[in-house]
Amino acid sequence: MPYTVVSFHAHPDDEALLTAGTLARAAAAGHRVVLVVATRGEAGLAASAMGTGNALAERRTAELMRSARALGCARVECLGYADSGMADAPSGAEHSFARAGTEEAAQRLAKILLKEEADALTIYDPAGGYGHPDHVKVHHVGIRAAELAVTPVVLEATVDRGLLQRALRVVSRIPGIPADFAPARFADAYTASEALTHRIDVRRFTRQKRAAMAAHASQASADSGDRTLAVLLKLPFPVFRWALGREWYVERGRPPGGPLLDDLFATLREAK
């Protein structure tokens, strides 16, 4: 039976990092995949040659559409909020997503959920992964929107913190790796291993995931040097597949502790 999943993100490129393989796998299986972003990412870090403000927003929107095509998404929507910028470098925009009313933003997302008759919604964990204000807002807005639309399954896209820490301890020893990969930076980020409910195997879809990441060229570098996307895209494909071939979720309402599920729609199938 085909299902509809709405994947809600803060900025263009966020979908490529945490959920791209899952979305590509769902689309390939015949499910409807709808991608929603809160902002167009105009405050994102990018090399000055990529432009700023509206010019950067237009570039990132075009990149988002290329990413969505690579993943097989059926629809892409933007809620129209301003990018809030990082916690230590806020954009100060009057209509930034982080400063928006949760109820008002949730109403906008709920309209999409209702129109799509969404079976599942992906959001972020309570920490917004690594604490970006817009990512934290995605968590709260997504939960409320699912309540309003009575969307049955809500999954928090995240990363296995224990596995991430082990990987970063290895990667951080490689010469030239940016400070973004320092293990200490992620000591409290994402989700503890024991709290996870899903580990989705996306190894067969890592080419689509890599294509989605490559679509976001503006976010691969800044004037200060390469960013996370660029480093990941430089990995040889077998290493990329090994490192990024699984994606993790916490399903709200499902007790953790059991075997990790490899089916985004397991709860819906169990209810049949």
C-alpha atoms as one frame of an Amber mdcrd trajectory, in Angstrom:
protein
   0.000   0.000   0.000   1.443   3.394  -0.915   1.767   6.019   1.814   2.475
   9.752   1.816   5.357  11.139   3.834   5.932  14.859   4.351   9.521  15.715
   5.258   9.797  19.076   7.034  13.112  20.931   7.133  14.459  24.338   8.095
  16.571  25.214   5.038  17.449  23.935   1.583  20.225  21.281   2.003  18.944
  19.987   5.365  16.957  17.300   3.569  20.131  15.989   1.939  22.041  15.413
   5.155  19.567  13.593   7.397  16.751  12.167   5.289  17.804  11.980   1.626
  18.304   8.224   1.526  15.038   7.571   3.329  13.114   9.818   0.957  14.721
   8.273  -2.121  13.952   4.795  -0.816  10.330   5.723  -0.116   9.881   7.304
  -3.553  11.435   4.295  -5.293   8.973   2.025  -3.461   6.041   3.995  -4.881
   5.241   6.202  -1.893   4.481   9.920  -2.297   7.238  12.124  -0.916   6.547
  15.789  -0.169   9.391  18.093   0.833   8.639  21.223   2.888  11.194  23.838
   3.986  10.496  26.672   6.393  12.950  29.126   4.804  14.896  29.678   1.594
  18.221  29.793   3.457  19.255  33.356   2.649  21.327  33.614   5.850  23.272
  30.421   5.188  27.039  30.377   5.242  28.284  30.501   1.675  31.223  31.838
  -0.273  30.687  35.492  -1.200  30.713  34.530  -4.878  27.416  32.704  -4.282
  25.658  35.953  -3.400  23.790  37.090  -0.302  20.204  37.781   0.702  17.648
  37.274  -2.065  20.292  36.235  -4.579  21.472  33.457  -2.300  17.870  32.490
  -1.509  17.101  32.113  -5.226  20.233  30.042  -5.747  19.408  27.790  -2.804
  15.809  27.351  -3.935  17.034  26.171  -7.334  19.446  23.816  -5.577  16.577
  22.467  -3.499  14.586  21.678  -6.620  17.545  19.790  -8.119  17.939  17.833
  -4.898  14.218  17.012  -4.823  14.355  15.712  -8.398  17.306  13.477  -7.531
  15.349  12.006  -4.626  12.071  11.534  -6.496  10.023  14.022  -4.467   6.543
  14.663  -5.863   6.099  18.159  -4.387   8.240  20.888  -2.839   6.869  23.743
  -0.729   8.404  26.635   1.220   6.536  28.167   4.157   8.092  31.556   3.385
   9.837  32.459   6.631  13.154  34.281   6.797  16.284  32.322   7.673  17.160
  33.016  11.312  20.889  32.448  10.979  23.007  30.610  13.531  22.534  31.057
  17.281  25.846  32.928  17.521  25.174  34.939  14.346  21.427  35.632  14.114
  20.127  37.232  10.947  17.915  39.666  12.865  15.203  39.299  10.223  11.816
  40.464  11.456   9.974  37.470  10.045  12.584  34.841  10.908  11.358  31.305
  11.449  12.848  30.998  14.945  10.877  34.059  16.087   7.599  33.026  14.441
   4.613  31.974  16.488   4.581  28.192  16.769   0.817  27.986  16.345   0.775
  30.169  13.244   3.619  28.248  11.597   2.016  24.938  12.547  -1.208  26.002
  10.867   0.692  26.564   7.615   2.307  23.145   7.776  -0.935  21.479   8.864
  -2.659  22.751   5.708  -0.120  20.844   3.636  -0.466  17.739   5.797  -4.237
  17.816   5.425  -4.187  18.459   1.681  -1.727  15.606   1.197  -3.554  13.340
   3.643  -0.107  12.659   5.060   0.493   9.325   6.742   3.864  10.303   8.194
   5.817  13.458   8.988   9.560  13.741   9.546  10.882  16.549  11.727  14.015
  16.902  13.914  14.859  15.831  17.447  14.259  18.281  20.350  17.805  19.636
  20.114  17.376  20.370  16.434  20.348  18.080  15.888  23.106  20.512  16.795
  21.063  23.387  18.206  20.385  25.630  15.198  17.419  27.840  16.211  15.498
  27.070  13.016  16.024  23.330  13.505  14.710  23.487  17.060  11.697  25.370
  15.706  11.072  22.609  13.145  10.692  20.183  16.041   8.067  22.245  17.871
   6.161  23.375  14.781   6.121  19.859  13.378   4.708  18.327  16.542   1.913
  20.897  16.724   1.115  20.614  13.005   0.787  16.839  13.310  -1.636  17.348
  16.185  -3.728  19.766  14.146  -3.764  17.519  11.081  -4.005  14.275  13.084
  -1.022  12.876  11.195  -0.580   9.373  12.648   3.205   8.931  12.504   5.809
  11.551  13.462   9.481  10.665  13.157  12.352  12.787  14.446  15.249  12.619
  11.979  18.485  12.472  13.926  21.882  10.772  14.156  23.103   8.002  16.445
  25.211  10.120  18.808  27.366   7.227  20.013  28.210   6.138  16.490  28.828
   9.742  15.450  31.264  10.310  18.295  33.230   7.176  17.409  33.385   8.171
  13.747  34.472  11.727  14.541  37.306  10.529  16.745  38.693   8.718  13.711
  37.935  11.428  11.135  39.287  14.276  13.263  42.775  12.738  13.063  42.892
  13.185   9.287  45.010  16.214   8.275  42.994  19.093   6.882  39.638  18.091
   8.402  37.732  21.268   9.427  37.071  22.085  13.073  33.387  21.348  12.363
  34.310  17.673  12.774  35.709  18.014  16.313  34.058  15.341  18.532  33.564
  17.783  21.415  31.306  19.918  19.219  28.755  17.102  19.117  28.964  15.841
  22.712  25.310  16.707  23.342  24.070  16.780  19.763  21.472  14.551  18.125
  20.187  11.471  19.992  21.637   8.854  22.332  21.813   5.383  20.798  19.417
   3.859  23.329  16.647   6.351  22.468  16.483   5.494  18.757  13.600   3.534
  17.237  14.573   3.356  13.539  17.739   2.710  11.576  16.858   2.934   7.900
  19.203   1.139   5.527  19.693   3.470   2.554  22.867   1.968   1.105  21.101
   1.186  -2.183  20.177   4.866  -2.445  23.479   6.523  -1.593  23.960   7.631
  -5.207  20.713   9.589  -4.959  21.769  10.913  -1.557  25.130  11.982  -2.932
  23.408  13.683  -5.875  21.110  15.550  -3.482  24.084  16.745  -1.461  25.995
  17.747  -4.587  22.991  19.801  -5.736  23.604  22.220  -2.837  26.841  23.658
  -4.224  26.396  26.974  -2.424  26.685  25.215   0.936  29.828  23.251   0.140
  32.215  26.107   0.867  32.534  29.467   2.563  35.148  32.176   2.247  36.920
  30.502   5.180  37.180  27.136   3.388  35.326  23.885   2.789  32.248  23.062
   4.818  30.788  19.717   5.880  29.116  18.998   2.525  32.362  19.436   0.617
  34.249  17.139   2.975  31.610  14.415   2.692  31.432  14.677  -1.090  35.193
  14.177  -1.323  34.909  10.757   0.299  35.479   7.854  -2.103  32.103   6.343
  -2.957  32.632   3.083  -0.983  33.534   5.127   2.106  30.616   7.502   1.502
  28.261   4.507   1.239  29.637   3.013   4.439  29.517   6.268   6.408  26.179
   7.603   5.160  24.300   4.443   4.243  21.988   4.508   7.261  19.636   7.153
   8.646  18.182   7.308  12.129  14.840   8.311  13.607  12.913   8.439  16.842
   9.222   7.755  16.340   7.141   9.756  18.782   4.994   7.470  20.924   6.956
   4.297  20.154   8.946   3.029  23.172  12.669   2.649  22.443  14.688  -0.359
  23.434  13.494  -2.893  20.891  15.212  -3.896  17.671  15.730  -0.841  15.476
  13.174  -0.741  12.682  14.137  -0.565   9.020  10.701   0.526   7.854   9.570
   4.149   8.044   5.942   3.007   7.842   6.146   0.096  10.309   3.523   1.533
  12.664   1.071   2.036   9.806   1.581  -1.512   8.582   1.188  -2.885  12.107
  -2.186  -1.127  12.403  -3.586  -2.954   9.367
